[in-house]
PDB file of C-alpha atoms in Angstrom:
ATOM      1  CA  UNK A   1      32.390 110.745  87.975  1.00 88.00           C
ATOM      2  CA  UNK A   2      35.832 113.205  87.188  1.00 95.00           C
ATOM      3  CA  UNK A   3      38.256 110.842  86.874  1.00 97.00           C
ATOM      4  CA  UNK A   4      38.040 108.842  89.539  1.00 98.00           C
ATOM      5  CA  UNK A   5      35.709 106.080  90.317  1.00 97.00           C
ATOM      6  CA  UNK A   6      35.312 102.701  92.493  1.00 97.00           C
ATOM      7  CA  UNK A   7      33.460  99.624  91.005  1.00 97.00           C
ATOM      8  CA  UNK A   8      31.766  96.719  92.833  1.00 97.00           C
ATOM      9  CA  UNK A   9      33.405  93.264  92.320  1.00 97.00           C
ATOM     10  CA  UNK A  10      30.844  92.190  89.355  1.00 97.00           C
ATOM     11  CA  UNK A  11      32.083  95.947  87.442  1.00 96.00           C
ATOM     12  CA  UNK A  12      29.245  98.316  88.671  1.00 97.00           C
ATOM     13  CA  UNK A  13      29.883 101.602  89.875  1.00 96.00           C
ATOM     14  CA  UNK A  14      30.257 101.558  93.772  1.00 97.00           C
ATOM     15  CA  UNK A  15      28.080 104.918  94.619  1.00 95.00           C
ATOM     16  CA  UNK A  16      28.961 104.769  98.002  1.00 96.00           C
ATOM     17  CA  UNK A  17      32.158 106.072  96.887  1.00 97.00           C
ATOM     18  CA  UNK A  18      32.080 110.098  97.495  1.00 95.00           C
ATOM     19  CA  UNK A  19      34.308 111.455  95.251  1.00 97.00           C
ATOM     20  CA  UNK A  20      31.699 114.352  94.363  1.00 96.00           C
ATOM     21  CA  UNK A  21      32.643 116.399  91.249  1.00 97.00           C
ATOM     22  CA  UNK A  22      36.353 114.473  91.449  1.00 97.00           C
ATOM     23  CA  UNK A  23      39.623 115.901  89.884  1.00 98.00           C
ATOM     24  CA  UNK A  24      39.486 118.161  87.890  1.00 98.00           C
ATOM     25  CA  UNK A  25      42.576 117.242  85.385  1.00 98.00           C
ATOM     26  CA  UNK A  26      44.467 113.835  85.185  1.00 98.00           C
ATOM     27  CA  UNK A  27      44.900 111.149  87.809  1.00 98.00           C
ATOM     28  CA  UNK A  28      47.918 109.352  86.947  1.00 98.00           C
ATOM     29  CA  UNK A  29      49.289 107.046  89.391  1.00 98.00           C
ATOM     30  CA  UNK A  30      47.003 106.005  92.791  1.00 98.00           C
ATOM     31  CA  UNK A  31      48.069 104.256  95.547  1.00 98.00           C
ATOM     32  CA  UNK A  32      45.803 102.053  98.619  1.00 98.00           C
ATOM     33  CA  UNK A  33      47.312 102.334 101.710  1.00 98.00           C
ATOM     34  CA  UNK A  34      47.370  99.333 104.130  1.00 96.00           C
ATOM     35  CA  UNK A  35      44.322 101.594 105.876  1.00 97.00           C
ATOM     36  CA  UNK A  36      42.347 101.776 102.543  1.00 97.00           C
ATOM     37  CA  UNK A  37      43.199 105.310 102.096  1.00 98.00           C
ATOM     38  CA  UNK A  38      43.897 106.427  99.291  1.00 98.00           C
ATOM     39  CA  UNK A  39      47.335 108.651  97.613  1.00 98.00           C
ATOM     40  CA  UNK A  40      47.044 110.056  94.066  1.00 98.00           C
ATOM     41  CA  UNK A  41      48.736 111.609  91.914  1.00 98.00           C
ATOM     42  CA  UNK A  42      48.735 113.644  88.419  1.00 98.00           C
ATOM     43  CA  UNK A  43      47.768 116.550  86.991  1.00 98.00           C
ATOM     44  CA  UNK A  44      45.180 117.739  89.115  1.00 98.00           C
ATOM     45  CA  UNK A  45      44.815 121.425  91.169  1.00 98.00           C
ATOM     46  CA  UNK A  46      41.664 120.853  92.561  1.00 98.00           C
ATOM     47  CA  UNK A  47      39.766 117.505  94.281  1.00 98.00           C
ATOM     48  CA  UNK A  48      35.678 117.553  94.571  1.00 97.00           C
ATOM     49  CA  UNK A  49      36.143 121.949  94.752  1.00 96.00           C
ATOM     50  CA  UNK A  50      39.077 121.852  97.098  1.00 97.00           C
ATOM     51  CA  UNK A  51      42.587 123.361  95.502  1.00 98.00           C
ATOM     52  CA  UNK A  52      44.876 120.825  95.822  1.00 98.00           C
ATOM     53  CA  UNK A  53      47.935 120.715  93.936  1.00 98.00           C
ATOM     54  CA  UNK A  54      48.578 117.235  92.278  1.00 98.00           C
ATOM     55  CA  UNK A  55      48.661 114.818  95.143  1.00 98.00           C
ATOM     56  CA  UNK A  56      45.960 113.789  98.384  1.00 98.00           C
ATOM     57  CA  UNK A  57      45.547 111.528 100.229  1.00 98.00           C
ATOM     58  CA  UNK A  58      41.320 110.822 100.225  1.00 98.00           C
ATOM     59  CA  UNK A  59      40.119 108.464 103.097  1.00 98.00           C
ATOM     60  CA  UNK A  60      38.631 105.296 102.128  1.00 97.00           C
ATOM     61  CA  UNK A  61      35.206 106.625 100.680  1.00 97.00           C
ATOM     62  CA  UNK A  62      36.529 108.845  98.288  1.00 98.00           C
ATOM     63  CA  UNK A  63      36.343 111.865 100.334  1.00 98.00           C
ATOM     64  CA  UNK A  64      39.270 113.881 100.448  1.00 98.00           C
ATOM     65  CA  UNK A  65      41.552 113.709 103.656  1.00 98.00           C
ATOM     66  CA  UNK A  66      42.506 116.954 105.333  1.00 96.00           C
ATOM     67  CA  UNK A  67      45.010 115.918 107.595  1.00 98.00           C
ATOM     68  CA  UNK A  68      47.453 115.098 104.353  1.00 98.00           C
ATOM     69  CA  UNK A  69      48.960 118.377 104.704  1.00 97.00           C
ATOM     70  CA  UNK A  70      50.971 119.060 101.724  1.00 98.00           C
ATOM     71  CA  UNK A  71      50.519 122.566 101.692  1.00 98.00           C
ATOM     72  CA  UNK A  72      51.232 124.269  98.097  1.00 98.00           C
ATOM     73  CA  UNK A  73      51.892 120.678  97.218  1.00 98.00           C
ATOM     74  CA  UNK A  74      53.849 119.492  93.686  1.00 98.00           C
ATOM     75  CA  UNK A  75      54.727 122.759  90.998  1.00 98.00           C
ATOM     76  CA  UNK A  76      54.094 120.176  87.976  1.00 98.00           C
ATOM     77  CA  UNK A  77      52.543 116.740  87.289  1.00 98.00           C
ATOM     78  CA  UNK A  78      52.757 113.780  89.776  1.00 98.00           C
ATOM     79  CA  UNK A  79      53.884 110.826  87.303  1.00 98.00           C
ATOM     80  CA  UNK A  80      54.426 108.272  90.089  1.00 98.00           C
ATOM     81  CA  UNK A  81      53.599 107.566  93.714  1.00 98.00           C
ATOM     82  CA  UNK A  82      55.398 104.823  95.578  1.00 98.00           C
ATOM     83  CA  UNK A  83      55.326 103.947  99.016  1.00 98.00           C
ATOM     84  CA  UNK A  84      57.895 102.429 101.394  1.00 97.00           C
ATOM     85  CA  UNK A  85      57.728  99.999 103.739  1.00 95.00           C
ATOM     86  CA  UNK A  86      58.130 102.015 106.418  1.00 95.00           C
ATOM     87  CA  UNK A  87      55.211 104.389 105.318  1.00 97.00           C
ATOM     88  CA  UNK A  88      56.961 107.057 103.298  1.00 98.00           C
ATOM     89  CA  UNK A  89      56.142 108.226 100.363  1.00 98.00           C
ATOM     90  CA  UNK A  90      57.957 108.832  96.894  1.00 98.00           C
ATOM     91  CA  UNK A  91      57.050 110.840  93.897  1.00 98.00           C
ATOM     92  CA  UNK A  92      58.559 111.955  90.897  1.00 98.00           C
ATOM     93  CA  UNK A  93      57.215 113.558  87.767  1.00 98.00           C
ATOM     94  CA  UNK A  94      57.810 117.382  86.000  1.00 98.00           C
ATOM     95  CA  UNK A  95      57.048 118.869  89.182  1.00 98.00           C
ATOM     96  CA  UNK A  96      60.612 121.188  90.616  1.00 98.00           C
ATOM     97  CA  UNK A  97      59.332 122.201  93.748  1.00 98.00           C
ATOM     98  CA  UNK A  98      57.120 120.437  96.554  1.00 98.00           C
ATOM     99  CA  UNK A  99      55.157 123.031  98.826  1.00 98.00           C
ATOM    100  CA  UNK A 100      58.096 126.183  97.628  1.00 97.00           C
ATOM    101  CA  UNK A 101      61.093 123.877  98.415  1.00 97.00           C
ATOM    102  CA  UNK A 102      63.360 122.856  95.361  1.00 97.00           C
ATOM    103  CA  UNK A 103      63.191 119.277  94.801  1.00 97.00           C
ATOM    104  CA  UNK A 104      63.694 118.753  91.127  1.00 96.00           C
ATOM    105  CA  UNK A 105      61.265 116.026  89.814  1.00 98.00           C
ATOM    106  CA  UNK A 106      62.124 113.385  92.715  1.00 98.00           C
ATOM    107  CA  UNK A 107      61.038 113.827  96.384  1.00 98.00           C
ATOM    108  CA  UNK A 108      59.971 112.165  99.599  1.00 98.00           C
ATOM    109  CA  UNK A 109      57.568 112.583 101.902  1.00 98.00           C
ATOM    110  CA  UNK A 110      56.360 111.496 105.630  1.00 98.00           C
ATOM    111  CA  UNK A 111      53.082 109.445 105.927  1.00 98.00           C
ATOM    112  CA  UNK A 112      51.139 112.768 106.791  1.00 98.00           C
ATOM    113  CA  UNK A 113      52.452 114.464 103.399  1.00 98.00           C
ATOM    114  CA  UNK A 114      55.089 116.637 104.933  1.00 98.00           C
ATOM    115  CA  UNK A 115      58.400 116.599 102.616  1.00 98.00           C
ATOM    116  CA  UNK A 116      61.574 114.025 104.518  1.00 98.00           C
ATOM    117  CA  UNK A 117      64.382 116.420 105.185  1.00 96.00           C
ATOM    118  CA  UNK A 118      66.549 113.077 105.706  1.00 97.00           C
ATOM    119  CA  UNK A 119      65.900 112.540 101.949  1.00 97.00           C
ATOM    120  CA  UNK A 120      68.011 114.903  99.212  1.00 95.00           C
ATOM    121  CA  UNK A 121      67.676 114.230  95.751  1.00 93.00           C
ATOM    122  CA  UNK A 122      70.234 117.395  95.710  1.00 93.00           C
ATOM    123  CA  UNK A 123      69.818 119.438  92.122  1.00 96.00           C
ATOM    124  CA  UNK A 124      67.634 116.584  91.350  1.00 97.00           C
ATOM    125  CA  UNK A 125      66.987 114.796  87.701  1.00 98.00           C
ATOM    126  CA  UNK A 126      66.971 117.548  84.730  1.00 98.00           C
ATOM    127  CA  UNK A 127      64.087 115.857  83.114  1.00 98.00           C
ATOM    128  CA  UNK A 128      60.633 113.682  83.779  1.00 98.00           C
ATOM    129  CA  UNK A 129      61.178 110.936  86.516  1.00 98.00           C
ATOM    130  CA  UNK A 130      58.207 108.184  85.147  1.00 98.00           C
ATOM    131  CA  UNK A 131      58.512 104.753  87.446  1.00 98.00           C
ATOM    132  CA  UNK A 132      60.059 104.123  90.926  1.00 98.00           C
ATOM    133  CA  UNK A 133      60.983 100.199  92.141  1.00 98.00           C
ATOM    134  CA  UNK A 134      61.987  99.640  95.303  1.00 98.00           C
ATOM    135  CA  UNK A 135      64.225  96.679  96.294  1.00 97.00           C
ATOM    136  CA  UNK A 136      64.176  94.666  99.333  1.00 95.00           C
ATOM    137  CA  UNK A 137      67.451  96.079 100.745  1.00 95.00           C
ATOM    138  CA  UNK A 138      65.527  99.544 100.286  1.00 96.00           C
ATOM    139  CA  UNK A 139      67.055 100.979  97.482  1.00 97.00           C
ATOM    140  CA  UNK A 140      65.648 102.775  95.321  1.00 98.00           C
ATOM    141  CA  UNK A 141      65.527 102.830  91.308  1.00 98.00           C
ATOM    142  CA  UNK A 142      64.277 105.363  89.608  1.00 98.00           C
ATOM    143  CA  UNK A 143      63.230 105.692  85.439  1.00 98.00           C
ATOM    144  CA  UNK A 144      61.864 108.228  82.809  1.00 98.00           C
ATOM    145  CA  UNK A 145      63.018 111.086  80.523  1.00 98.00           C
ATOM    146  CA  UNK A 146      66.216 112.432  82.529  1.00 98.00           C
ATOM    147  CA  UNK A 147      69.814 112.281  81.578  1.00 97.00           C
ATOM    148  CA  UNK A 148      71.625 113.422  84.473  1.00 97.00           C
ATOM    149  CA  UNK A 149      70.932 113.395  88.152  1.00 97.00           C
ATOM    150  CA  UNK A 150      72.091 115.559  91.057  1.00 96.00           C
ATOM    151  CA  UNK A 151      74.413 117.183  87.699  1.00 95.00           C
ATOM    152  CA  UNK A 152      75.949 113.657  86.866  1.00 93.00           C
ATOM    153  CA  UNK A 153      75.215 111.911  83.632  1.00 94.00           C
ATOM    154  CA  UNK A 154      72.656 109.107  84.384  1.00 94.00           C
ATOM    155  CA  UNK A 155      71.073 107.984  81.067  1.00 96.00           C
ATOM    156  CA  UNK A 156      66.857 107.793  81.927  1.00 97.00           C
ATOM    157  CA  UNK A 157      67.558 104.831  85.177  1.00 97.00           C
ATOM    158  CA  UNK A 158      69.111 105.701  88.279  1.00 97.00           C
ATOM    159  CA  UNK A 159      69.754 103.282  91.608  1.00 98.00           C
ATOM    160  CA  UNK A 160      69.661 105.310  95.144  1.00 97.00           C
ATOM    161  CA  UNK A 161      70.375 104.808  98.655  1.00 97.00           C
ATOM    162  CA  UNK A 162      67.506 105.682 101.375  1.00 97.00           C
ATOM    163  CA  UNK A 163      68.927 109.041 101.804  1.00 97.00           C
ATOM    164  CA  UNK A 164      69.233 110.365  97.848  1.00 97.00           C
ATOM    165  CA  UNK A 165      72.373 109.638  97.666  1.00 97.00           C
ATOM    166  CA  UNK A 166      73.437 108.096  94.004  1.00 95.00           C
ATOM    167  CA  UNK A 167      74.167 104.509  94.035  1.00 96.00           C
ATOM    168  CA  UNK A 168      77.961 104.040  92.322  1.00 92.00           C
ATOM    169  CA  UNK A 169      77.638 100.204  92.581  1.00 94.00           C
ATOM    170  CA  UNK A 170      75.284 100.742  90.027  1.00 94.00           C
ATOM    171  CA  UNK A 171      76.460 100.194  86.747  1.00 90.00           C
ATOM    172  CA  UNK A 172      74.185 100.930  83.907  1.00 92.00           C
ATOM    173  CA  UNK A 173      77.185 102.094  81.461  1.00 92.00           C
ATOM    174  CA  UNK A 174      75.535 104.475  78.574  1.00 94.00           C
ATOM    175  CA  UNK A 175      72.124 103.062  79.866  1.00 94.00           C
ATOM    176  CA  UNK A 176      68.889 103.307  77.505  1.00 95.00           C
ATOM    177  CA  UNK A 177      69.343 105.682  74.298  1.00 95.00           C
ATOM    178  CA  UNK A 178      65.846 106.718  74.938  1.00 97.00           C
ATOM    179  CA  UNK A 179      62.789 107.551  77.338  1.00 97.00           C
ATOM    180  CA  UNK A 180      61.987 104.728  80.258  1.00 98.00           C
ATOM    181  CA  UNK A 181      58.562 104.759  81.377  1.00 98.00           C
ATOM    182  CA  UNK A 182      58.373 101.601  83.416  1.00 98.00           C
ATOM    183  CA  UNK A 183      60.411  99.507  85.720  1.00 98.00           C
ATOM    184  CA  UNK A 184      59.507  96.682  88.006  1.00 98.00           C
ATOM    185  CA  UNK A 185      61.081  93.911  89.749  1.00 98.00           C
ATOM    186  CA  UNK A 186      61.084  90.126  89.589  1.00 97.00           C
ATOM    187  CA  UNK A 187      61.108  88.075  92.672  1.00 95.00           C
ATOM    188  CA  UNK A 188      64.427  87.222  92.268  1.00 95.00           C
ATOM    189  CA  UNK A 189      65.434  90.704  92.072  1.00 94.00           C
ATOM    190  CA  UNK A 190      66.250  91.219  88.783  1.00 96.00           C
ATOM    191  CA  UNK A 191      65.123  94.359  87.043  1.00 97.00           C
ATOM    192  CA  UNK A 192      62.372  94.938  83.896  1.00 97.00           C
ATOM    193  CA  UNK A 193      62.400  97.860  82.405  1.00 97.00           C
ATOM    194  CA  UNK A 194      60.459  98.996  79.646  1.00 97.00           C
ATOM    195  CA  UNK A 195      60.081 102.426  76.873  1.00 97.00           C
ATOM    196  CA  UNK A 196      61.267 103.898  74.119  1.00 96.00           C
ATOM    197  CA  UNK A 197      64.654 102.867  74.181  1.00 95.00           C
ATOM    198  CA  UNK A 198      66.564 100.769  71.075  1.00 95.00           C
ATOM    199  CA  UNK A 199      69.655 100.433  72.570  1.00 94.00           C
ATOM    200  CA  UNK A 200      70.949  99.520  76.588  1.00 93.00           C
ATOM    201  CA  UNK A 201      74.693 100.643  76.637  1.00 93.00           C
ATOM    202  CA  UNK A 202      75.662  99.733  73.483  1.00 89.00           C
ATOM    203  CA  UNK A 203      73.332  96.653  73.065  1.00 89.00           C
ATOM    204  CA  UNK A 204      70.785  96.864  70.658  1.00 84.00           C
ATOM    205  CA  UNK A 205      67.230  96.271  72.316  1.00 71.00           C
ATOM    206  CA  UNK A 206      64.231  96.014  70.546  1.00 65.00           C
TER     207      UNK A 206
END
């Protein structure tokens, strides 16, 4: 099974789970939908013999759903998949364009895999975007390699409105010295973040 698999509750492999000859490079982030279908993401250009660049959708057998249309799909790797509560999808990772359009590591997409023209990342994050968190007023935090988004300094963690826009309110300082390759929240909100990083504007962290 190509690197992707189901297993039955006591660990055995669930074979009625038709994922056929699978990916055929990395799966790095998957997602169930509230339907049991299910996103992923990665490295991949082809699922089970059908060219698909770095993100499906596969229905909840493991077969691979054709009605995610997402055309030429991601340029690079998918790092991250995370979905709203309203359905849409967001994905970051090396990629710079999403089916030809320029889109610079950070994207969104409508529940049927089409990019969201009411989202603009702009020019985007000049590096690897690793982790997404959303919070409960919607907004939307973003971690990895990058040091500047949409060409402003933003040291590898980023807060943004539904529409792209960079949150001001925001105020990491100098930020994380290094790369960020997780974030997640608590239930009261606060943020976790965790990587390579020694230092979080001018506070030594290790």
């Amino acid at each position: 099974t190509n690197r992707i698999a189901r297993f039955n509750l006591d660990g055995s492999l669930d074979n009625t789970f038709q994922s056929g000859i699978g990916a055929n490079n990395i799966i790095r982030s998957v997602v169930v939908l509230p339907d049991d279908k299910i996103l992923i993401g990665g490295d991949f250009t082809n699922y089970n013999g059908t060219p698909i660049n770095r993100i499906a959708r596969l229905n909840a057998n493991g077969t691979l759903d054709n009605t995610f249309t997402v055309g030429t799909g991601a340029s690079a790797s998918v790092y991250n998949i995370t979905v709203t509560a309203t359905g849409k999808i967001l994905i970051t990772g090396s990629f710079v364009t999403y089916n030809g359009d320029s889109v610079n590591r950070l994207t969104r997409l409508n529940s049927n895999g089409v990019r969201d023209n009411t989202f603009s990342s702009g020019t985007g994050l000049n590096n690897i975007g690793r982790d997404i968190a959303i919070q409960n007023d919607g907004k939307i935090i973003v971690v990895g390699l990058f040091t500047a988004y949409q060409g402003t300094s933003r040291n590898r963690i980023i807060r943004i409105d539904t529409t792209g826009a960079y949150d001001n309110t925001f105020s990491i300082g100098t930020a994380c010295n290094n790369a960020l390759y997780a974030v997640t929240l608590q239930q009261n909100g606060k943020i976790i973040i965790g990587g390579n990083f020694t230092n979080y504007n001018g506070t030594l962290k290790t």
